[in-house]
Coordinates of C-alpha atoms in Angstrom, one line a residue:
M1 CA -42.1 -36.8 26.6
S2 CA -41.8 -37.2 30.0
L3 CA -44.1 -35.8 32.8
L4 CA -42.2 -34.0 35.3
S5 CA -45.0 -32.1 37.1
S6 CA -48.7 -31.3 36.5
D7 CA -47.9 -28.5 34.3
I8 CA -44.5 -28.7 33.0
Y9 CA -43.3 -30.9 30.1
I10 CA -39.6 -31.5 29.3
P11 CA -39.1 -33.8 26.2
T12 CA -37.0 -37.0 27.4
Y13 CA -34.0 -36.3 25.0
R14 CA -33.4 -32.9 26.7
Q15 CA -34.2 -34.2 30.2
Q16 CA -31.2 -37.0 29.6
S17 CA -28.9 -34.5 27.8
Y18 CA -29.3 -32.0 30.6
V19 CA -28.6 -34.5 33.2
N20 CA -25.5 -35.9 31.8
A21 CA -24.5 -32.1 31.2
Q22 CA -25.0 -31.7 34.9
S23 CA -22.8 -34.7 35.9
T24 CA -20.0 -34.1 34.7
P25 CA -19.1 -30.1 35.6
S26 CA -16.5 -28.4 33.7
P27 CA -13.2 -28.0 35.8
G28 CA -12.9 -25.3 38.3
T29 CA -16.9 -25.6 38.9
E30 CA -17.2 -28.2 41.3
D31 CA -17.4 -26.1 44.3
V32 CA -20.6 -24.5 43.0
A33 CA -22.3 -27.4 41.6
S34 CA -25.0 -26.4 39.4
R35 CA -25.4 -23.1 41.1
L36 CA -25.6 -20.2 38.4
P37 CA -23.2 -17.1 39.5
Y38 CA -24.4 -13.5 39.9
N39 CA -22.5 -10.4 41.0
E40 CA -23.4 -10.7 44.6
Y41 CA -25.1 -14.4 45.1
A42 CA -25.4 -17.6 43.6
T43 CA -28.7 -19.0 42.3
I44 CA -30.0 -22.7 42.2
D45 CA -31.1 -24.5 39.5
W46 CA -34.7 -24.8 39.5
L47 CA -34.7 -27.1 36.5
Q48 CA -32.3 -29.7 38.0
D49 CA -34.2 -29.9 41.1
L50 CA -37.2 -30.4 39.4
V51 CA -35.9 -33.3 37.5
R52 CA -34.4 -34.9 40.4
D53 CA -37.8 -34.6 42.3
S54 CA -39.1 -36.4 39.1
E55 CA -36.5 -39.2 39.3
D56 CA -37.6 -39.7 43.1
R57 CA -41.2 -40.0 41.8
D58 CA -40.2 -42.6 39.5
P59 CA -42.4 -45.9 39.5
A60 CA -39.1 -47.7 39.7
T61 CA -38.0 -46.8 43.3
S62 CA -38.6 -48.9 46.2
Y63 CA -41.5 -46.9 48.1
S64 CA -43.7 -47.0 44.4
Q65 CA -43.5 -51.1 44.5
G66 CA -46.6 -53.0 45.9
G67 CA -46.8 -54.7 49.4
I68 CA -47.0 -53.2 52.8
R69 CA -43.5 -52.1 52.8
G70 CA -43.8 -50.1 49.9
R71 CA -47.3 -48.5 51.1
V72 CA -45.5 -47.6 54.2
A73 CA -42.6 -45.8 53.0
K74 CA -45.0 -44.2 50.3
L75 CA -47.1 -42.7 53.0
F76 CA -43.9 -41.8 55.2
D77 CA -42.6 -39.9 52.1
S78 CA -45.8 -38.2 51.8
M79 CA -46.5 -37.3 55.3
Q80 CA -42.7 -35.8 55.7
G81 CA -43.9 -32.3 54.7
W82 CA -46.9 -32.3 57.2
I83 CA -44.6 -33.7 59.9
A84 CA -41.8 -30.9 59.4
A85 CA -44.5 -28.3 59.3
F86 CA -45.9 -29.2 62.8
I87 CA -42.6 -29.3 64.3
I88 CA -41.9 -26.1 62.8
G89 CA -45.1 -24.5 64.3
L90 CA -44.4 -25.7 67.7
L91 CA -40.9 -24.6 67.8
T92 CA -41.9 -21.3 66.2
A93 CA -44.4 -20.8 69.0
A94 CA -42.1 -21.7 71.6
V95 CA -39.8 -19.0 70.2
A96 CA -42.3 -16.4 70.1
A97 CA -43.8 -17.2 73.5
V98 CA -40.3 -16.3 75.3
V99 CA -40.1 -13.1 73.2
D100 CA -43.3 -12.1 73.8
V101 CA -42.9 -12.5 77.5
S102 CA -39.4 -11.2 77.7
V103 CA -40.4 -8.1 75.6
E104 CA -42.9 -6.9 78.2
T105 CA -40.6 -7.5 80.9
V106 CA -37.8 -5.7 79.7
A107 CA -39.7 -2.6 78.6
D108 CA -41.3 -2.6 82.3
W109 CA -37.7 -2.5 83.5
K110 CA -37.7 1.2 82.3
E111 CA -40.3 2.4 84.9
G112 CA -39.4 0.1 87.9
Y113 CA -38.9 -3.4 89.3
C114 CA -40.8 -6.2 91.1
T115 CA -39.2 -6.4 94.4
S116 CA -40.6 -10.2 95.2
N117 CA -39.2 -11.7 91.7
V118 CA -37.2 -9.1 89.1
R119 CA -37.9 -11.2 86.3
L120 CA -41.6 -10.3 86.7
N121 CA -43.4 -7.6 84.6
R122 CA -45.8 -5.3 86.2
R123 CA -48.7 -6.9 85.0
A124 CA -47.7 -10.4 86.7
C125 CA -46.2 -8.8 89.8
C126 CA -49.6 -7.2 90.7
S127 CA -51.9 -9.7 89.0
L128 CA -53.6 -11.1 92.4
K129 CA -53.4 -7.8 94.3
Q130 CA -55.6 -5.1 94.3
N131 CA -53.2 -2.4 96.0
C132 CA -49.7 -3.6 94.4
Q133 CA -46.9 -3.1 96.9
D134 CA -44.4 -5.6 94.8
W135 CA -44.0 -3.1 92.0
E136 CA -41.3 -0.4 93.0
P137 CA -40.5 2.6 90.7
W138 CA -37.3 3.7 89.8
S139 CA -38.4 7.3 91.2
E140 CA -41.3 9.2 92.4
S141 CA -40.0 12.6 90.3
F142 CA -41.0 12.8 86.9
G143 CA -37.8 14.2 85.8
S144 CA -36.0 11.6 87.4
S145 CA -38.3 8.8 85.7
Y146 CA -38.1 10.4 82.6
L147 CA -34.5 10.6 82.6
T148 CA -34.0 6.8 83.9
Y149 CA -36.7 6.1 81.1
V150 CA -34.6 7.4 78.2
C151 CA -31.3 5.6 79.6
F152 CA -32.8 2.5 79.7
S153 CA -34.4 2.9 76.1
L154 CA -30.5 4.0 75.1
A155 CA -29.2 0.8 76.6
F156 CA -31.7 -1.4 75.2
G157 CA -30.9 0.0 71.6
I158 CA -27.4 -0.3 72.2
I159 CA -27.7 -4.0 73.2
A160 CA -29.8 -5.0 70.4
S161 CA -27.6 -3.4 68.0
S162 CA -24.3 -4.9 69.5
V163 CA -25.5 -8.5 69.2
T164 CA -26.7 -7.9 65.7
M165 CA -23.3 -6.8 64.6
T166 CA -21.9 -10.3 65.8
T167 CA -23.8 -11.5 62.6
K168 CA -21.3 -9.8 60.1
T169 CA -20.7 -11.9 57.4
T170 CA -18.6 -11.3 54.0
L171 CA -19.9 -13.4 51.1
P172 CA -17.0 -15.1 49.1
P173 CA -16.8 -13.7 45.7
I174 CA -18.6 -15.8 42.9
G175 CA -15.8 -15.6 40.8
S176 CA -13.1 -17.0 43.4
A177 CA -15.4 -20.3 43.5
I178 CA -16.0 -21.1 39.8
S179 CA -12.4 -20.4 38.7
N180 CA -8.9 -21.2 39.8
D181 CA -7.2 -18.8 37.8
A182 CA -5.9 -15.9 39.9
Q183 CA -6.0 -13.4 36.8
T184 CA -9.8 -13.9 36.4
Q185 CA -10.4 -13.7 40.1
P186 CA -12.5 -10.4 40.9
T187 CA -10.5 -7.7 42.9
R188 CA -13.7 -6.0 44.5
P189 CA -14.5 -8.1 47.8
G190 CA -17.5 -9.9 48.5
K191 CA -20.9 -8.4 49.5
T192 CA -20.7 -7.6 53.7
M193 CA -24.0 -8.6 55.3
Y194 CA -25.5 -8.1 59.0
M195 CA -27.6 -11.3 58.5
A196 CA -29.8 -10.6 61.9
A197 CA -30.2 -7.1 60.8
G198 CA -33.7 -5.4 60.0
S199 CA -36.5 -7.5 59.2
G200 CA -35.1 -10.2 57.1
I201 CA -38.2 -10.1 55.3
P202 CA -36.1 -8.8 51.5
E203 CA -33.4 -11.4 52.2
I204 CA -36.1 -14.3 52.6
K205 CA -37.8 -12.9 49.6
T206 CA -34.2 -13.2 47.7
V207 CA -33.7 -16.6 48.9
L208 CA -37.0 -17.8 48.1
S209 CA -36.7 -16.4 44.3
G210 CA -33.8 -18.9 43.8
F211 CA -30.8 -17.0 45.5
V212 CA -28.6 -18.5 47.7
I213 CA -27.5 -16.4 51.0
P214 CA -25.0 -18.2 53.1
H215 CA -25.6 -18.1 56.9
L216 CA -29.0 -16.5 56.6
F217 CA -30.8 -19.0 58.5
D218 CA -28.0 -20.3 60.9
L219 CA -28.9 -21.1 64.5
K220 CA -26.8 -18.2 65.7
V221 CA -28.8 -15.6 63.6
L222 CA -32.0 -17.4 65.0
L223 CA -30.9 -16.5 68.7
V224 CA -29.5 -13.3 67.9
K225 CA -32.5 -12.3 66.2
A226 CA -34.5 -13.4 68.8
F227 CA -32.6 -11.7 71.7
G228 CA -31.9 -8.2 69.7
A229 CA -35.6 -8.1 68.8
T230 CA -36.4 -8.2 72.7
F231 CA -34.5 -5.2 73.5
A232 CA -35.3 -3.2 70.0
V233 CA -39.0 -3.8 70.6
A234 CA -38.5 -2.6 74.3
T235 CA -36.8 0.7 73.7
G236 CA -40.5 2.1 73.2
M237 CA -39.6 2.9 69.3
C238 CA -41.9 2.4 66.5
L239 CA -40.8 -1.3 66.0
G240 CA -42.9 -4.7 66.1
K241 CA -41.8 -8.5 66.4
E242 CA -44.0 -9.1 63.3
R243 CA -41.6 -9.1 60.7
P244 CA -38.7 -10.6 63.0
F245 CA -41.1 -13.5 63.7
V246 CA -40.9 -14.2 60.1
H247 CA -37.5 -14.2 59.8
I248 CA -37.2 -16.4 63.2
S249 CA -39.9 -18.6 61.7
A250 CA -37.7 -19.2 58.4
C251 CA -34.5 -19.9 60.5
V252 CA -36.4 -22.8 62.7
G253 CA -37.8 -24.2 59.3
Y254 CA -34.3 -24.2 57.7
L255 CA -33.1 -26.1 60.6
V256 CA -36.0 -28.5 60.8
T257 CA -36.2 -29.1 57.0
M258 CA -32.3 -29.6 56.9
R259 CA -32.7 -32.9 58.7
V260 CA -35.2 -34.3 56.4
P261 CA -33.2 -35.7 53.5
K262 CA -36.2 -35.6 51.0
Y263 CA -36.0 -31.7 51.5
A264 CA -32.2 -30.9 52.4
A265 CA -31.1 -32.8 48.9
N266 CA -33.4 -30.6 47.0
Q267 CA -33.1 -26.7 46.9
R268 CA -36.9 -26.4 45.0
K269 CA -38.4 -28.5 47.9
L270 CA -36.3 -26.8 50.3
R271 CA -38.1 -23.6 49.7
E272 CA -41.4 -25.0 49.6
M273 CA -40.7 -25.6 53.3
L274 CA -39.3 -21.9 53.9
S275 CA -42.5 -20.9 52.6
V276 CA -44.4 -22.7 55.0
A277 CA -42.5 -21.8 57.8
C278 CA -42.9 -17.8 56.9
S279 CA -46.6 -18.3 56.7
I280 CA -46.4 -20.0 60.5
G281 CA -44.3 -17.0 61.6
L282 CA -46.5 -14.6 60.4
S283 CA -49.6 -16.0 61.8
I284 CA -47.8 -16.6 65.0
A285 CA -47.0 -12.6 65.1
F286 CA -50.4 -11.4 64.6
Y287 CA -51.9 -14.2 67.0
L288 CA -49.8 -12.5 69.8
V289 CA -50.7 -8.9 69.1

């Protein structure tokens, strides 16, 4: 028997037969590799990724050899996750800071603007003055101010929903990816999703459980999520930045992790870093509250 992890044993003959079976895919399945088809998504192969991770840690690999070069390579390999987590934390904090400041500024536009600098919120505009004259309300009348407030809130909501609509994605039918026979392809189109809609947490939980949702963590989704969350929260509705920050941090984590070959080539390891990114986003979200 061969040891693949601290608590999972797989017989050697089963491991070899499994790897051989995966290395020679049947005709028509090359496009999806080892992913297993479901009605709407595809799923990763946890066992294959576990075997691949075990092979990378095999004593025959170069970084496990003796000498200074082998020790440095082994040290760098063990530190890649920590380095990636540090970079994810920095980038997520930077995005969260921009969103947090922007939300306060945009929300104050419903009541007035700063004459000295329109990009400043009311607190920053009057921070050094006891009798602030730089903040100019839209109207002194309650009725006009209320109408302006409602119009701005409606406009912010339209902006947030409009940019979210740009992330519409239609997933390809799984049957078309695993079969070249036109008669066996499903007639029902793939699932249509708006990748930046909602909190994103249900989709992230789906991905962490092993399913594959294409384009969920793209750079476009990250930018739209940050921009849309700014205007959505600024409407004054019962919305918060906490859950969108989790999706934003997951996008940052995915983009950073895909630059690390150790994690980019292993879907199981990739999901470990996505979990780290989600915890970073949740921590930052409640730190800014």
